[in-house]
Structure formats: C-alpha cells, structure tokens
Amino acid sequence: MAPFLRMQGITKRFPGVVANRDVDLEVDRGEIRGLLGENGAGKSTLVKILYGLFHPDEGTIEIDGKPVRIRSPRHAVDLGIGMVHQHFMLVPTMTVAENVALGLRENHSPFSRLPAVARRVRELSQRYGLDVDPDDLVEDLSVGLQQRVEILKLLYRGAELLVLDEPTAVLTPQEWHELAQTLRDLADHGKAVIFISHKLDEQLEASDWCTVLRDGAVVGTVHTDDVDKADLARMMVGRDVVLRVARESLPPGEPVIEVSSLRLESKDGRTVLDDVSFEIREREILGVAGIDGNGQRELVEVIAGVHQPSSGTIRVCGRDEPRLTPQRFHRHGGAIIPEDRHRTGVALDLTITDNLMLKDFRRLPFARRGITAVSPIREHCEHLVAEFDVRTPGTSVIMRQLSGGNQQRSVVARELCGEPTLLIAAQPTRGLDVGAMEFVYDRLLDHRKRGGATLLVSTELDEILSLSDRIAVIVGGRFVRILDPDDADDETLGLLMGGAEIAPG
Amino acid sequence: MSNRFKRAIASLGVSVFALVLALGFSMLIVALTGNDAGEAARAMWDGAFGNRAQIAGTLSKMIPLLLVALGWIVAYRAKRVNIGFEGQILAGGICATAMGLHFAGMPILIHLPLAVLAGVAGGAMWAGIAAWLWARRGVNEIISTLLLNFIAIEIVSWLVRGPLQESTKTFPRSGPIAESARWPSLLDKTSLSWDFVLAIVMVFVVAFVLNRTTFGYRLRFTGANEPAARHAGIATKTVTAIALIVSGALAGLAGELVDPRRRVHEHVRQLLGQLRLRGHRGRLVGPEQPDRVHPLGAALRLPASRRRPHGGPCRGAVGRRPHHPGTRHRLRRGSNVPARPPRE
Ligand SMILES: Nc1ncnc2c1ncn2[C@@H]1O[C@H](COP(=O)(O)OP(=O)(O)OP(=O)(O)O)[C@@H](O)[C@H]1O
Ligand SMILES: [Mg+2]
C-alpha cells in the first residue's frame, strides 16, 4: 500500500537561496516523523509547501497514492493535512468548543450547532487522551492545554497528518512529556505526524524516524533507536558538536547591577514581581530558572528600563537609578536579547541591516551629526552576518524572509557585538540549532571572561545549569531560592520551579 | 542593491498600473455616455501637455499634490494616518496669506521666505494639535486630523468674510498678496513659478531625511515595530509626534503654494476636492508597507495623476473666471461639507 504522504523531488527556490533541493519524504500512517536540520535548512519551507502556503517549483506530492497539487491551507485541510502553528490561533475569551467551531465550513452558523461540536470535542478528547473540557475558556488554559486545543481543532476537521513546527519552545518539561504521549496516541490511532524540533532529546524520545536536512537537501533518514544525540548532531552540522560547555571558574569583580526588594504591580493590581533582590558582578552569570510566565518577562523589562518598578531600588555600575529608562540602560552598556523576538526583537518588514543597527545606529562611526554613514554600516553588518553565521543571501534582505533561527541569530549578533557590560539574555537559544547553540554559549562565556555581567533567563534547565554561576528560581514573581549550580540538578530545579518547598542545603 | 532595485521597479509598476486603470475607466465612462473616447483622450492629452503653457500649468498644479504626498509618506513611515491635509493646507494658507498681506514693501528675499515659513508653521501647528492629542491623550490621529479639517474650513469661511476679506468687500476672499511674497515666474508667460523647484528639492530632502539620517531610522523602526524600537531606547512617542508635525508642515507648505492667485478664498476648496481625490488614490497606490512608500516614487507618480484638460471647470476653479459666489459655493459645499443654507 502507498504511504499516506509521498513527496518526491521537491525543489523550492527563493531569490538567492534554494530552500529545498530535490527532497523526497514519505510518511506513513501510525508514524511520527522528525525533521531535523540547521537553521535555514528548509524544514519550515517543506511543511509550508505541504500546507499549501508555498508552491514547489519542482516535484510531486501524493496523498494516499493520488497525486495532488495543494493550492491553499484550506485545500490542505480538505486533504487531511493539519498544522499546529507556533503562535496559537485561538480566541482567548471563547470556550474550547467555540474555538473549534470557529471557521468550520460545513454550516453557516457554526454556533447554532455548538452542543454537537462540544459533544464531538469531548469524544475526540477522550479517544486521544487529550483531557480537554469543551466548556473551558481558552484564556484559563495553560500553554500545554492550548496546544492540545489546536490539535483538537485539526482532529475535528479530519486531519490524518498533523504537522508541528517547533511546538515545544514554550512548553514545560512536564508539558513536553504529555505532548510526546499525545503524539504517540495519535500515531497509534493511525494518524501520521511530522514533528520539527531542534532539541535532539525530543527527537529521540518522540520520533520513530528522523529525516535530516542540510542546505535544503535530505542528508539521510535514520531510525531513532539506532542513533544517539551525537550522531544526529553530526548528521545535521557535518561535524562533531560539543554539547556540554566548559565553564572555567573566574573571580567575580565589581557589582554591575544591584537590585533590592523589587516589586512590580500590573495595571490590574496583580503583583507580578515580589521582593526580588539580587546582584550580578563582573564575570558572573546569574541564571533565572522558571516556568514560562512566572514574571521573567517583567523582571527583564524592569531591568531594561521599560517598566518602572512599583517599589525597590536598582543600582547600575554603582550608581542609583531611580528612573531607569531604556536609553539609560543602553548608556550604561546594557544589551538585551528579548524572549519574544517577534514582539520586541526584530522588525520583520525592515532589512537585516536596519535590524542589526538597532542598538548602535546613533554612535560613531555609523552616524555623524544625525546622518548615517552608509559604508561603515554595510561593513559592520556584513561582518556580523559572517561572524554569527546568519544564513542569508545578503544584508538588504527583509527580515521576514529569514528562517526563524536565523532571525534569532541576528538578534544575538546585534546584542553581543560591542562588548556590553550588562547582558540580559532571555531564551537566547530559542529556535537555534545545536551548532548555533554551541556558538552562542561560547559567546556568552567570552562575554563573561571579558568582565561582563549576564542575566540569563531560560526555561531550558540544561542551559541554566551549564552556564550559570548562581541560579535563581523564580515562581510567581518571587525568587524562591538562589543556589549554587553545584548544589542543583534537573530534579531539584524542576521541583522548586513547580513550587515545591524544599529546605535549603 | 538589486533587492532595492527590484522593489523600486515593482513600485513603479503599481503606479503605472493604477494610472492605466484610472485612464481606462475614465475612457470607458466617456464611451458609455455615447461620446468619442478617443477624442476625449486627445483633449486630455492636449489639455495637459498640448503646449508649453499647458505643460507648465500641469506641473504647477502638481506642486501642492506632491508636497501633500510627501506629507503622507512621512506620517505613514511611523504608521500614522494623517487625513487632515485639507485642514493643514488651509492653516498653512491662512498663515502665509496673513504674512503676505502685511509687511508689503519688504524685499522679496525676506518677505517670501517669511511667507513660506508662516505656511509651514501653520500646517505644523494644525497637525501639532493632533500630534499632541495622540501623544498625550491617546486620541486616534485619523479622527482628530479629520475633524480638524472641518474646523479649518470654518475658520477660513469666517476669515474671508471678516478680518482677511478684501477691502472692497465684494467677494468672500482676501485681498491680493504683496508682490514681494509671491514666487517669481520660472517660465515666461506660464503659471509655473520657482516654487516648482522648491517642491522638487523637497522630494530629495525628504528622501534624504528618511533614508540617510538617524531620525529617518528612528521613524522607520518605530513604524515597523514600535515595542522593539521602544525597548531599544528610541523615544517612539516623540518620534511619531514629530512625524505627524512634519507631515502637517509639508501640507502647510503646499498651502502656501496652493492658490496661484495668492488669495485665500473659497475656491481653495475646489482644489482641495481634487486633493482629496489624490489622497484616496495615494492610499490605493501606496504599497501596504510603509518603508516601501518612497518619496521619489511619489514624485514619479504625481504628475500623471493630474492629467486633465485645462480650461474646463477645473481651471476656472483655480480662480481665473469671474464667478458667483452663491451658486458655486453651494455646489461645492454639497460635496464635502455638511449642507448649510447659503449665506448670501
Ligand atoms: N518567504 C521567503 N522568501 C525568501 N526566502 C525565504 C522565505 N522563506 C524562507 N526563505 C529562505 O529559505 C531557507 C529555508 O528557510 P526555512 O524557514 O525553511 O528554514 P528552517 O529549516 O525552518 O530553519 P529554522 O530552523 O531556522 O526554522 C532560508 O535560507 C530562508 O532564508
Ligand atoms: Mg523554521
């Protein structure tokens, strides 16, 4: 019998790049297929072709043995192909059932049939062990549950093949295990799954087969039982990747930032940061571990001067900063890699050059008396693109045309250049492939060695454990514990992040 | 570089396409009324480019439109929609006229620049009100600039019947502006004067400011992703407010140049009717991404949008023919201002 999906000889060109080159991919029912590859290798492009967002320049697609030309996402859905977007497409103020009913085509007024929709949602939820209540409001659900609602939407529309492009960036480890289980259940019920993730552990845990892409072409397809992380990394990057970093011990210097009793209330009066105190010295990395949404973003924004704290003091480089602004933060030599690159990191419609200059556009030699200097800027940007290995046909390309990981690389390049004194790195490796991740770790350690202070905010415990000099665990806007990395491991951190009370020592 | 070139070509293509489409539709309508479309097209061509004087006339009518288009571009770079050009033109026109009516006898090298600056200041101030409301009170600039139009219109109506009315009190219009506040003629025996050169220079100035200065960069980034710009220490509110004010200043400059007879009178409005047309078209033609609306593109686009036969009602409107304020007045009024009984 023919496999459910067969893509043959798929080639897709963009101006200056071949995103997919003669790619063959077969995915059968009951199978979870991992897609792996460096940033810009063409994974997203391949699944967008499958979902009707791009049309291949060459090649054929067969569904259940029948050749098809996928015209649009609508058409893809009709063919039984569903995609879970990284940014959820849900209306928070509506119930699960209403969200599922939204956009259904079969009836003019989907809401008149809500009870029927709810019944079917409950049924599907039970069959696949999704544990979603159709009457819950979406805004009350955790990120992991919202993702399941997305999956339910696809199942409701009769998806036979589910595509997930980097679905795990925002999940907690617990949520990830549940997602892996869900994917397995789906496969056991005869669905096909395509799963894109840079995290090799996840690929090994969830996928049956893993197809590795490099420069748009398939390097090979391996069974995940036969390989380990190092093998996958080598296939992807073409060389050995050192996944653990060597952090030499350095004597800390002067305090760069001292924060005491920081408190922040949101507009609606909730306490988002509560009595946060810490200091970071030269040559120190303070890791902040926590589940997404426990006040990390607010902490970062207060220190970067975007919000004024409700109370508490901040001292930067030994000077009291009663009203810290982004301008002052920059003047002190601050740099920030924001957690949500699309919101506050890049302007998708501007060129790479414009995006790379955001931090430095005011200063010599890039500007003189308010007039920008074209050639120093060009040289600087070309240098950054080369050094940070941003895969792009040129610096005048629009940011939107870069792959997700390459957008992240540009942000990292911009913020790490020019030797900042204080670096806030929030999820600095989100969306990066292992090679780039290794590179960023090295650069963070270089920064530390040079005497810079770093506030590293991450949901990746590995990252926190291997880079930090001290680890703060944040729960509900409070630092529940600051500990030494030698006293910490995955498990204690996980428990602390989950809100467990553990006696120190 | 080639990327930019491609974008420029694409943008030019859109302009040409819009032009062809507009011409096609006009001809279609002419044909539908049973007239000869070919003849109409010929008349149009002759009217716009038939001889030296007509080419000059077309160019001179292009000037205010060009400046307003520049104003649109500046505001839209910050993703702000200024639809108050009409009011800003009038505000600029009022100030420039007031300046031109007084201080007669000053040397032109002083008087004319003063009048120009007054126009710029008037437009800037009018847009400044909207900018202030936006920055301080969060008032949507589309609404405020629109409503400020009506206020400006009423102020003009009052001024040309009151403080600024010509001394003979015959028509609701101002007296003639001093010779020393008028632009000297650029081409003999045509309506084209040196302000044409100013407008062209402004295209390059605006292009330079937007693309080659740190202010242009701030503006661009603010428009493309405001939170990111703010996090990076760009004072996005100030930048945006300045963009709105500059946009109004350009319209005010257009106001200074708008009336070839150099009088503020109600005919200004007829011209504004055309401006509004242009405004809509500007939005239609302008690509959705603000960084792609290029000032030089606007310059290329504008002259074409103004092709219409001279000597028609349009020309009269600019103030050549004697007129009956009552009837014309009512006619115009119906098109854009809430109906009101004629005063005469
Ligand atoms: N719309 C587009 N226009 C031009 N080039 C594009 C476009 N979309 C993608 N590309 C290019 O195609 C290549 C493959 O991009 P793709 O997004 O498929 O990579 P990816 O494997 O998903 O990478 P990542 O791991 O960073 O998400 C990249 O070089 C990218 O710059
Ligand atoms: Mg991708």
Coordinates of N, CA and C in Angstrom, one line a residue, chain B residues 132-248:
Chain B
W132 N -0.3 66.2 19.5 CA -0.3 66.4 20.9 C -1.4 65.5 21.5
L133 N -2.6 65.6 20.9 CA -3.7 64.8 21.4 C -3.3 63.3 21.3
W134 N -2.6 62.9 20.3 CA -2.3 61.5 20.2 C -1.3 61.1 21.2
A135 N -0.2 61.9 21.4 CA 0.8 61.5 22.3 C 0.4 61.6 23.8
R136 N -0.4 62.6 24.1 CA -0.7 62.8 25.5 C -2.0 62.1 25.9
R137 N -3.0 62.1 25.0 CA -4.3 61.6 25.4 C -4.7 60.3 24.6
G138 N -3.8 59.9 23.8 CA -4.1 58.7 23.0 C -5.3 58.8 22.0
V139 N -5.5 60.1 21.6 CA -6.6 60.3 20.6 C -6.2 59.8 19.3
N140 N -7.0 59.0 18.7 CA -6.7 58.4 17.4 C -6.5 59.6 16.4
E141 N -5.3 59.5 15.7 CA -5.0 60.7 14.8 C -5.9 60.7 13.5
I142 N -6.5 59.6 13.2 CA -7.3 59.6 12.0 C -8.5 60.5 12.3
I143 N -9.1 60.3 13.4 CA -10.3 61.1 13.8 C -9.9 62.5 14.0
S144 N -8.9 62.8 14.8 CA -8.6 64.2 15.1 C -8.2 65.0 13.9
T145 N -7.4 64.4 13.0 CA -7.0 65.2 11.8 C -8.2 65.4 10.9
L146 N -9.1 64.4 10.8 CA -10.2 64.6 10.0 C -11.1 65.7 10.6
L147 N -11.4 65.7 11.9 CA -12.2 66.7 12.4 C -11.6 68.1 12.4
L148 N -10.3 68.2 12.5 CA -9.6 69.5 12.5 C -9.8 70.1 11.1
N149 N -10.0 69.2 10.1 CA -10.3 69.8 8.7 C -11.5 70.7 8.8
F150 N -12.6 70.2 9.4 CA -13.8 71.0 9.4 C -13.6 72.3 10.2
I151 N -12.9 72.2 11.2 CA -12.6 73.5 12.0 C -11.9 74.5 11.1
A152 N -10.8 74.0 10.4 CA -10.1 74.9 9.5 C -11.0 75.5 8.4
I153 N -11.8 74.6 7.9 CA -12.7 75.1 6.8 C -13.6 76.3 7.3
E154 N -14.1 76.1 8.5 CA -15.0 77.1 9.1 C -14.1 78.4 9.4
I155 N -12.9 78.2 9.9 CA -12.1 79.4 10.1 C -11.8 80.2 8.9
V156 N -11.6 79.4 7.8 CA -11.3 80.1 6.5 C -12.6 80.9 6.1
S157 N -13.8 80.2 6.2 CA -15.0 80.9 5.8 C -15.2 82.2 6.6
W158 N -14.9 82.1 7.9 CA -15.0 83.3 8.7 C -14.0 84.4 8.3
L159 N -12.8 84.0 8.1 CA -11.7 84.9 7.8 C -12.0 85.7 6.5
V160 N -12.4 85.0 5.5 CA -12.6 85.7 4.2 C -13.8 86.5 4.2
R161 N -14.6 86.4 5.2 CA -15.8 87.3 5.3 C -15.5 88.4 6.4
G162 N -14.4 88.2 7.1 CA -14.1 89.1 8.2 C -12.8 89.7 8.1
P163 N -11.9 89.4 9.0 CA -10.6 90.1 9.1 C -9.8 90.1 7.8
L164 N -9.8 89.0 7.0 CA -9.0 88.9 5.9 C -9.7 89.3 4.6
Q165 N -10.9 89.7 4.7 CA -11.7 90.0 3.4 C -11.1 91.2 2.7
E166 N -11.1 91.1 1.3 CA -10.6 92.2 0.5 C -11.3 93.5 0.9
S167 N -10.6 94.6 0.6 CA -11.1 95.9 1.1 C -12.4 96.3 0.4
T168 N -12.6 95.8 -0.8 CA -13.9 96.2 -1.5 C -15.1 95.4 -1.0
K169 N -14.8 94.4 -0.2 CA -15.9 93.6 0.4 C -16.8 93.0 -0.6
T170 N -16.3 92.8 -1.8 CA -17.2 92.2 -2.9 C -17.4 90.7 -2.7
F171 N -16.3 90.0 -2.7 CA -16.3 88.6 -2.6 C -15.8 88.1 -1.3
P172 N -16.2 86.9 -0.9 CA -15.5 86.4 0.3 C -14.1 85.9 -0.1
R173 N -13.2 86.8 -0.2 CA -11.8 86.4 -0.4 C -10.9 87.4 0.1
S174 N -9.6 87.1 0.2 CA -8.7 88.1 0.7 C -8.3 89.0 -0.4
G175 N -7.6 90.1 0.0 CA -7.0 90.9 -1.0 C -5.8 90.3 -1.6
P176 N -5.3 90.9 -2.6 CA -4.1 90.3 -3.3 C -2.9 90.4 -2.4
I177 N -2.1 89.3 -2.4 CA -0.9 89.2 -1.6 C 0.2 90.1 -2.2
A178 N 1.0 90.7 -1.4 CA 2.0 91.6 -1.8 C 2.9 91.0 -2.8
E179 N 3.3 91.7 -3.8 CA 4.2 91.2 -4.9 C 5.4 90.5 -4.3
S180 N 5.9 91.1 -3.2 CA 7.2 90.6 -2.6 C 7.0 89.3 -1.9
A181 N 5.7 88.8 -1.8 CA 5.5 87.5 -1.1 C 5.1 86.5 -2.2
R182 N 5.2 86.8 -3.4 CA 4.8 85.8 -4.5 C 6.1 85.2 -5.1
W183 N 5.9 84.0 -5.5 CA 7.0 83.3 -6.2 C 7.2 83.9 -7.6
P184 N 8.5 84.3 -7.9 CA 8.7 84.8 -9.2 C 8.5 83.7 -10.3
S185 N 8.1 84.1 -11.4 CA 7.8 83.1 -12.5 C 9.1 82.4 -12.9
L186 N 8.9 81.1 -13.2 CA 10.0 80.3 -13.6 C 10.1 80.3 -15.2
L187 N 9.0 80.1 -15.8 CA 8.9 80.1 -17.2 C 8.1 81.3 -17.7
D188 N 8.6 82.1 -18.6 CA 7.8 83.2 -19.1 C 6.5 82.9 -19.7
K189 N 5.5 83.7 -19.4 CA 4.2 83.6 -19.9 C 3.5 82.2 -19.6
T190 N 3.9 81.7 -18.4 CA 3.2 80.5 -18.0 C 2.9 80.6 -16.5
S191 N 2.2 79.7 -15.9 CA 1.9 79.8 -14.5 C 3.0 79.2 -13.6
L192 N 4.0 78.6 -14.3 CA 5.0 77.9 -13.5 C 5.9 78.9 -12.8
S193 N 6.1 78.8 -11.5 CA 7.0 79.7 -10.8 C 8.0 78.9 -10.1
W194 N 8.9 79.6 -9.4 CA 10.0 78.9 -8.7 C 9.7 78.0 -7.6
D195 N 8.4 78.0 -7.2 CA 8.1 77.1 -6.1 C 8.1 75.6 -6.6
F196 N 8.1 75.5 -7.9 CA 8.2 74.2 -8.5 C 9.6 73.6 -8.1
V197 N 10.6 74.4 -8.2 CA 11.9 73.9 -7.9 C 12.0 73.6 -6.4
L198 N 11.3 74.4 -5.6 CA 11.3 74.1 -4.2 C 10.7 72.7 -3.9
A199 N 9.6 72.5 -4.6 CA 8.9 71.2 -4.4 C 9.8 70.0 -4.7
I200 N 10.5 70.1 -5.9 CA 11.3 69.1 -6.3 C 12.5 68.9 -5.3
V201 N 13.0 70.0 -4.8 CA 14.1 69.9 -3.8 C 13.5 69.2 -2.6
M202 N 12.3 69.5 -2.2 CA 11.7 68.9 -1.0 C 11.7 67.4 -1.2
V203 N 11.4 66.9 -2.4 CA 11.4 65.4 -2.6 C 12.7 64.8 -2.2
F204 N 13.8 65.5 -2.6 CA 15.1 64.9 -2.3 C 15.4 65.1 -0.8
V205 N 15.0 66.2 -0.3 CA 15.2 66.5 1.2 C 14.5 65.4 2.0
V206 N 13.3 65.2 1.7 CA 12.5 64.2 2.4 C 13.1 62.8 2.2
A207 N 13.5 62.5 1.0 CA 14.1 61.2 0.8 C 15.4 61.0 1.6
F208 N 16.2 62.1 1.6 CA 17.4 62.0 2.4 C 17.2 61.8 3.9
V209 N 16.2 62.6 4.4 CA 16.0 62.5 5.8 C 15.5 61.1 6.2
L210 N 14.6 60.6 5.4 CA 14.0 59.3 5.7 C 15.0 58.2 5.6
N211 N 15.9 58.3 4.6 CA 16.8 57.1 4.4 C 18.2 57.3 4.9
R212 N 18.6 58.5 5.1 CA 20.0 58.6 5.4 C 20.3 59.3 6.8
T213 N 19.3 59.5 7.6 CA 19.5 60.2 8.8 C 19.1 59.3 10.0
T214 N 19.6 59.5 11.2 CA 19.2 58.7 12.3 C 17.7 59.0 12.6
F215 N 17.3 60.2 12.3 CA 15.8 60.5 12.6 C 15.0 59.6 11.7
G216 N 15.4 59.5 10.4 CA 14.7 58.6 9.5 C 14.7 57.2 10.0
Y217 N 15.8 56.8 10.5 CA 16.0 55.4 11.0 C 15.0 55.2 12.2
R218 N 15.0 56.1 13.1 CA 14.1 56.0 14.3 C 12.6 55.9 13.8
L219 N 12.3 56.7 12.8 CA 11.0 56.8 12.3 C 10.6 55.4 11.7
R220 N 11.5 54.9 10.9 CA 11.3 53.6 10.2 C 11.1 52.5 11.2
F221 N 12.0 52.5 12.2 CA 11.9 51.4 13.2 C 10.6 51.5 14.0
T222 N 10.3 52.7 14.4 CA 9.1 52.9 15.2 C 7.8 52.5 14.4
G223 N 7.8 52.8 13.1 CA 6.7 52.4 12.3 C 6.6 50.9 12.1
A224 N 7.8 50.2 12.0 CA 7.8 48.8 11.7 C 7.6 48.0 12.9
N225 N 8.1 48.4 14.1 CA 7.8 47.6 15.3 C 8.0 48.5 16.5
E226 N 6.9 49.1 16.9 CA 7.0 50.1 18.0 C 7.6 49.6 19.3
P227 N 7.1 48.4 19.8 CA 7.7 47.9 21.0 C 9.2 47.7 20.9
A228 N 9.6 47.1 19.8 CA 11.0 46.9 19.7 C 11.8 48.1 19.7
A229 N 11.3 49.2 19.0 CA 12.0 50.4 19.0 C 12.1 51.0 20.4
R230 N 11.0 50.9 21.1 CA 10.9 51.5 22.5 C 11.9 50.8 23.4
H231 N 11.9 49.4 23.3 CA 12.9 48.7 24.1 C 14.3 49.1 23.8
A232 N 14.6 49.5 22.6 CA 15.9 49.8 22.2 C 16.2 51.3 22.6
G233 N 15.3 51.9 23.3 CA 15.6 53.3 23.7 C 15.3 54.4 22.7
I234 N 14.5 54.1 21.7 CA 14.0 55.1 20.8 C 12.8 55.7 21.5
A235 N 12.7 57.1 21.5 CA 11.6 57.7 22.1 C 10.4 57.7 21.1
T236 N 9.7 56.6 21.0 CA 8.8 56.4 19.9 C 7.7 57.4 19.9
K237 N 7.2 57.9 21.0 CA 6.1 58.9 21.0 C 6.6 60.2 20.4
T238 N 7.7 60.6 20.9 CA 8.3 61.9 20.3 C 8.5 61.8 18.8
V239 N 9.1 60.7 18.4 CA 9.4 60.5 17.0 C 8.1 60.5 16.2
T240 N 7.1 59.8 16.7 CA 5.9 59.8 16.0 C 5.2 61.1 15.9
A241 N 5.2 61.8 17.0 CA 4.6 63.2 17.1 C 5.3 64.1 16.1
I242 N 6.6 64.0 16.0 CA 7.4 64.8 15.1 C 7.0 64.5 13.7
A243 N 6.8 63.2 13.4 CA 6.4 62.8 12.1 C 5.1 63.4 11.7
L244 N 4.2 63.4 12.6 CA 2.9 64.0 12.3 C 3.0 65.5 12.0
I245 N 3.8 66.1 12.8 CA 4.0 67.6 12.7 C 4.7 67.9 11.4
V246 N 5.7 67.1 11.0 CA 6.4 67.4 9.8 C 5.5 67.1 8.6
S247 N 4.7 66.1 8.7 CA 3.7 65.8 7.7 C 2.8 67.0 7.5
G248 N 2.3 67.6 8.6 CA 1.5 68.8 8.6 C 2.3 70.0 8.0

